[in-house]
CSV table of C-alpha atoms in Angstrom, one decimal:
chain,number,residue,atom,x,y,z
R,1,MET,CA,3.8,9.4,-16.1
R,2,GLY,CA,3.1,6.3,-18.5
R,3,ARG,CA,0.5,6.3,-21.6
R,4,LEU,CA,-2.4,5.3,-22.2
R,5,ASP,CA,-2.9,4.7,-26.1
R,6,GLY,CA,-5.9,2.1,-26.4
R,7,LYS,CA,-7.4,2.3,-23.3
R,8,VAL,CA,-10.7,2.8,-22.8
R,9,ALA,CA,-12.0,5.4,-19.7
R,10,VAL,CA,-15.2,5.8,-17.8
R,11,VAL,CA,-15.2,9.0,-15.5
R,12,THR,CA,-18.7,8.7,-13.1
R,13,GLY,CA,-19.5,12.6,-13.1
R,14,ALA,CA,-16.9,13.7,-15.5
R,15,SER,CA,-19.0,16.9,-16.2
R,16,ARG,CA,-17.3,19.4,-13.9
R,17,GLY,CA,-14.8,19.8,-10.9
R,18,ILE,CA,-11.8,16.6,-10.5
R,19,GLY,CA,-13.9,14.6,-13.1
R,20,ARG,CA,-13.5,16.7,-15.8
R,21,ALA,CA,-9.6,17.5,-15.1
R,22,VAL,CA,-9.6,13.5,-14.8
R,23,ALA,CA,-11.4,13.0,-18.0
R,24,ILE,CA,-9.2,15.9,-19.9
R,25,LYS,CA,-6.0,15.2,-18.1
R,26,LEU,CA,-6.5,11.0,-19.0
R,27,ALA,CA,-8.2,11.8,-23.5
R,28,GLY,CA,-4.4,13.0,-23.1
R,29,LEU,CA,-2.9,10.6,-22.4
R,30,GLY,CA,-4.2,8.9,-25.0
R,31,ALA,CA,-7.7,6.7,-23.7
R,32,ARG,CA,-10.9,7.1,-25.0
R,33,VAL,CA,-12.9,8.1,-22.2
R,34,VAL,CA,-16.3,7.8,-21.7
R,35,VAL,CA,-17.5,11.2,-19.4
R,36,ASN,CA,-20.2,10.1,-17.1
R,37,TYR,CA,-23.2,13.4,-15.8
R,38,LEU,CA,-26.9,12.9,-14.6
R,39,SER,CA,-27.5,16.1,-15.8
R,40,ASN,CA,-25.8,18.4,-16.8
R,41,LYS,CA,-25.6,18.3,-21.1
R,42,THR,CA,-24.6,20.9,-21.5
R,43,ALA,CA,-21.0,21.0,-19.0
R,44,ALA,CA,-20.5,17.6,-20.8
R,45,GLU,CA,-20.2,18.4,-23.7
R,46,ASP,CA,-17.9,21.3,-23.1
R,47,VAL,CA,-15.8,18.4,-21.9
R,48,LEU,CA,-16.1,16.5,-24.7
R,49,ARG,CA,-15.4,19.5,-27.1
R,50,VAL,CA,-11.5,19.7,-24.8
R,51,ILE,CA,-10.7,16.7,-25.7
R,52,GLN,CA,-11.6,17.0,-29.3
R,53,GLU,CA,-9.7,19.9,-30.0
R,54,MET,CA,-7.2,17.9,-28.0
R,55,GLY,CA,-7.0,15.8,-30.5
R,56,GLY,CA,-8.9,12.9,-28.7
R,57,GLU,CA,-11.5,10.7,-28.0
R,58,ALA,CA,-15.5,10.9,-25.8
R,59,VAL,CA,-18.8,10.5,-25.8
R,60,ALA,CA,-20.6,11.3,-23.2
R,61,ILE,CA,-23.5,9.2,-21.4
R,62,GLN,CA,-26.4,10.3,-18.6
R,63,ALA,CA,-26.5,7.9,-16.6
R,64,ASN,CA,-27.1,8.2,-12.5
R,65,VAL,CA,-25.2,6.0,-11.5
R,66,GLY,CA,-26.6,5.8,-7.9
R,67,VAL,CA,-29.9,3.3,-10.1
R,68,PHE,CA,-27.9,-0.1,-10.0
R,69,GLU,CA,-29.8,-0.6,-14.3
R,70,ASP,CA,-28.4,2.9,-14.9
R,71,ALA,CA,-24.8,2.0,-13.5
R,72,GLN,CA,-24.8,-1.1,-16.1
R,73,ARG,CA,-26.3,1.6,-18.6
R,74,LEU,CA,-23.5,3.2,-18.5
R,75,ILE,CA,-20.5,0.6,-18.7
R,76,GLN,CA,-22.4,-1.4,-21.9
R,77,SER,CA,-22.7,1.5,-23.6
R,78,ALA,CA,-19.0,1.8,-22.9
R,79,LEU,CA,-18.5,-1.7,-24.3
R,80,ASP,CA,-20.9,-1.3,-27.5
R,81,HIS,CA,-18.8,2.7,-28.5
R,82,PHE,CA,-15.1,1.4,-27.6
R,83,GLY,CA,-14.5,-2.2,-28.1
R,84,ARG,CA,-13.9,-3.0,-24.3
R,85,LEU,CA,-13.0,-1.1,-20.5
R,86,ASP,CA,-10.1,-0.6,-19.6
R,87,ILE,CA,-10.2,1.7,-16.8
R,88,LEU,CA,-13.0,3.5,-14.6
R,89,VAL,CA,-12.4,6.3,-12.4
R,90,ASN,CA,-16.2,5.8,-9.3
R,91,ASN,CA,-15.9,9.4,-9.0
R,92,ALA,CA,-19.5,10.8,-8.9
R,93,GLY,CA,-20.3,12.7,-5.4
R,94,THR,CA,-22.8,14.4,-3.6
R,95,THR,CA,-23.1,16.8,0.0
R,96,ARG,CA,-26.3,16.8,1.6
R,97,ASP,CA,-24.5,19.0,4.5
R,98,ALA,CA,-25.4,18.9,8.1
R,99,LEU,CA,-25.4,17.7,11.9
R,100,LEU,CA,-26.3,14.6,13.1
R,101,VAL,CA,-29.1,15.5,15.2
R,102,ARG,CA,-30.4,17.8,11.7
R,103,MET,CA,-29.6,15.1,9.2
R,104,SER,CA,-32.9,13.2,7.5
R,105,GLU,CA,-33.5,10.4,5.8
R,106,GLU,CA,-33.3,11.5,2.7
R,107,ASP,CA,-30.1,13.1,2.5
R,108,TRP,CA,-28.5,10.3,4.5
R,109,ASP,CA,-30.2,8.1,1.2
R,110,VAL,CA,-29.2,10.6,-1.2
R,111,VAL,CA,-25.7,11.0,-0.1
R,112,ILE,CA,-25.2,7.2,0.4
R,113,ASN,CA,-26.2,6.3,-3.1
R,114,THR,CA,-24.0,8.3,-5.2
R,115,ASN,CA,-20.5,9.0,-3.4
R,116,LEU,CA,-21.3,4.8,-2.2
R,117,LYS,CA,-23.4,2.7,-3.7
R,118,GLY,CA,-22.6,4.4,-7.1
R,119,ALA,CA,-19.2,3.1,-6.8
R,120,PHE,CA,-20.4,-0.2,-5.7
R,121,ASN,CA,-23.2,-0.6,-9.0
R,122,CYS,CA,-20.3,0.5,-11.9
R,123,THR,CA,-17.4,-1.2,-10.4
R,124,LYS,CA,-19.7,-4.2,-10.5
R,125,ALA,CA,-20.7,-4.1,-13.5
R,126,ALA,CA,-17.7,-2.9,-14.9
R,127,GLN,CA,-15.8,-6.3,-13.8
R,128,ARG,CA,-17.1,-9.2,-16.5
R,129,PRO,CA,-15.4,-7.5,-19.0
R,130,MET,CA,-12.5,-6.2,-17.3
R,131,ILE,CA,-11.8,-10.3,-15.7
R,132,LYS,CA,-12.6,-11.0,-18.9
R,133,GLN,CA,-9.4,-9.8,-20.3
R,134,ARG,CA,-7.6,-9.8,-17.4
R,135,TYR,CA,-6.8,-6.7,-17.2
R,136,GLY,CA,-8.3,-3.6,-15.3
R,137,ARG,CA,-7.5,-0.1,-13.2
R,138,ILE,CA,-10.1,0.4,-11.0
R,139,VAL,CA,-9.9,4.1,-9.1
R,140,ASN,CA,-12.4,5.5,-6.0
R,141,ILE,CA,-11.7,9.3,-5.1
R,142,SER,CA,-12.8,8.7,-1.5
R,143,SER,CA,-11.9,12.5,0.6
R,144,ILE,CA,-10.0,13.1,3.9
R,145,ALA,CA,-12.7,13.3,5.2
R,146,GLY,CA,-13.2,9.6,5.2
R,147,ILE,CA,-10.3,9.3,6.4
R,148,VAL,CA,-10.7,11.9,9.6
R,149,GLY,CA,-13.9,12.6,10.0
R,150,ASN,CA,-16.1,15.7,9.5
R,151,ALA,CA,-18.6,17.5,12.0
R,152,GLY,CA,-21.9,17.5,9.9
R,153,GLN,CA,-20.8,15.3,7.1
R,154,ALA,CA,-21.6,11.7,8.7
R,155,ASN,CA,-23.3,10.4,5.4
R,156,TYR,CA,-20.7,12.4,3.7
R,157,THR,CA,-17.5,11.4,5.9
R,158,ALA,CA,-19.5,7.4,6.6
R,159,ALA,CA,-20.2,7.1,2.2
R,160,LYS,CA,-16.0,8.1,1.9
R,161,ALA,CA,-14.8,5.5,4.5
R,162,GLY,CA,-16.8,3.1,3.2
R,163,LEU,CA,-15.4,3.5,-0.1
R,164,ILE,CA,-12.0,2.6,1.0
R,165,GLY,CA,-12.3,-0.4,2.7
R,166,PHE,CA,-15.2,-1.3,-0.6
R,167,THR,CA,-11.9,-0.7,-2.2
R,168,LYS,CA,-9.4,-3.1,-0.1
R,169,ALA,CA,-12.1,-5.9,-0.4
R,170,VAL,CA,-12.2,-5.8,-4.7
R,171,ALA,CA,-9.1,-5.4,-4.6
R,172,LYS,CA,-7.7,-8.6,-3.1
R,173,GLU,CA,-11.1,-10.6,-4.5
R,174,VAL,CA,-9.5,-9.4,-8.7
R,175,GLY,CA,-5.6,-8.5,-7.9
R,176,SER,CA,-4.7,-12.2,-9.6
R,177,ARG,CA,-7.5,-11.2,-12.8
R,178,ASN,CA,-4.1,-8.3,-13.0
R,179,ILE,CA,-6.7,-5.6,-11.7
R,180,THR,CA,-5.4,-3.1,-9.7
R,181,VAL,CA,-8.5,-0.9,-7.7
R,182,ASN,CA,-7.0,2.6,-5.2
R,183,VAL,CA,-7.8,5.0,-3.8
R,184,VAL,CA,-7.2,8.8,-4.5
R,185,ALA,CA,-7.7,11.0,-1.2
R,186,PRO,CA,-7.9,14.8,-2.3
R,187,GLY,CA,-7.7,17.8,0.7
R,188,TYR,CA,-10.0,21.1,0.1
R,189,VAL,CA,-10.1,20.9,-3.7
R,190,PRO,CA,-12.7,24.1,-4.7
R,191,THR,CA,-15.4,22.9,-7.2
R,192,ASP,CA,-19.0,23.5,-7.4
R,193,LEU,CA,-18.5,20.4,-4.2
R,194,THR,CA,-16.7,22.2,-2.1
R,195,ALA,CA,-18.1,25.6,-2.6
R,196,ASP,CA,-20.7,25.8,-0.1
R,197,LEU,CA,-18.1,24.9,3.5
R,198,PRO,CA,-18.4,28.0,6.2
R,199,ALA,CA,-15.9,30.2,4.9
R,200,GLU,CA,-14.2,29.4,8.3
R,201,LEU,CA,-13.7,26.1,7.5
R,202,VAL,CA,-11.9,26.3,4.7
R,203,ALA,CA,-9.9,29.2,6.2
R,204,LYS,CA,-9.0,26.5,8.8
R,205,GLY,CA,-7.9,24.2,6.5
R,206,LEU,CA,-5.5,26.1,4.0
R,207,GLU,CA,-4.1,27.0,7.3
R,208,MET,CA,-3.5,23.1,8.5
R,209,THR,CA,-1.8,22.4,5.4
R,210,PRO,CA,1.9,22.1,5.2
R,211,LEU,CA,1.9,22.4,1.9
R,212,GLY,CA,-0.3,26.4,2.2
R,213,ARG,CA,-2.2,26.5,0.0
R,214,ALA,CA,-5.6,24.3,-1.8
R,215,GLY,CA,-5.5,21.5,-4.2
R,216,THR,CA,-6.4,21.5,-7.4
R,217,ALA,CA,-8.9,19.2,-9.6
R,218,GLU,CA,-5.6,18.9,-11.7
R,219,ASP,CA,-3.6,17.4,-8.8
R,220,ILE,CA,-6.3,14.7,-7.7
R,221,ALA,CA,-6.0,14.1,-12.2
R,222,ASN,CA,-2.8,14.1,-12.0
R,223,ALA,CA,-2.8,11.3,-8.8
R,224,VAL,CA,-5.5,9.2,-11.1
R,225,ALA,CA,-3.2,9.4,-13.8
R,226,PHE,CA,-0.6,7.4,-11.9
R,227,LEU,CA,-2.4,4.9,-10.7
R,228,VAL,CA,-4.4,3.8,-13.8
R,229,SER,CA,-1.1,4.0,-16.2
R,230,ASP,CA,1.2,0.6,-15.8
R,231,ALA,CA,3.8,2.8,-14.1
R,232,ALA,CA,1.7,1.7,-10.6
R,233,GLY,CA,0.8,-2.0,-12.0
R,234,PHE,CA,2.1,-3.3,-8.7
R,235,VAL,CA,0.0,-1.4,-6.5
R,236,THR,CA,-3.3,-1.5,-5.0
R,237,GLY,CA,-5.8,-1.8,-2.2
R,238,GLN,CA,-4.1,1.1,-1.2
R,239,VAL,CA,-4.8,4.6,0.1
R,240,LEU,CA,-3.1,8.5,-2.2
R,241,SER,CA,-4.0,11.4,0.1
R,242,VAL,CA,-3.5,14.3,-2.5
R,243,ASP,CA,-4.0,17.0,-0.1
R,244,GLY,CA,-1.4,19.0,0.9
R,245,GLY,CA,0.0,16.8,3.9
R,246,LEU,CA,-3.6,17.8,5.7
R,247,VAL,CA,-4.1,14.3,6.5
R,248,MET,CA,-1.1,14.7,8.9
R,249,GLN,CA,-2.4,16.8,10.8
């Protein structure tokens, strides 16, 4: 896997779970990392501590990526701190699960704003510096739900499927500027976000996974690290499922 020395990365939703693992992985490969968080400052500072103990460089920036002005401030903070921006990982996400018949408008809006609009906000803000330097790597974290659907998650599924379409459109727009845009679609990964899934649903998912185990945040981070490296310089507009083969079932 290629080194990322000299590169600057913004990872949204990086205080826990997959985002945390991605931030630590990229820092371990030499990138300077902006650790974005929404509310858990203590957790974000713990990520900074881990990175700094590894000899890496990072800064924590609070921002609600679902708010356009916050996303702009996040990207500008990266430029102010490190002078450039090479990598954007749109990972911030939330769930408000309910069957559609019981889903409130607020449940729909909160999930779409964070998971889908957040990626739009951050990508739009990051485009200008990336286009100017004629280099960029953008990875959007979707989900197997965005490919096959999930009952009780119409909002989350719509957002994650939307990310896939968004990725392909933007990849076509910015490819001539040497900017790649790809998707990583995790299967079941035990994190705070998946902690409330019913036990029977988790058991069924594991049973259907050819590799016979849950994924780890590190599994996802490894895939992201590949896609933002020079080794993936000719890969764009792609969906990389990291799910133990679950998407085949």
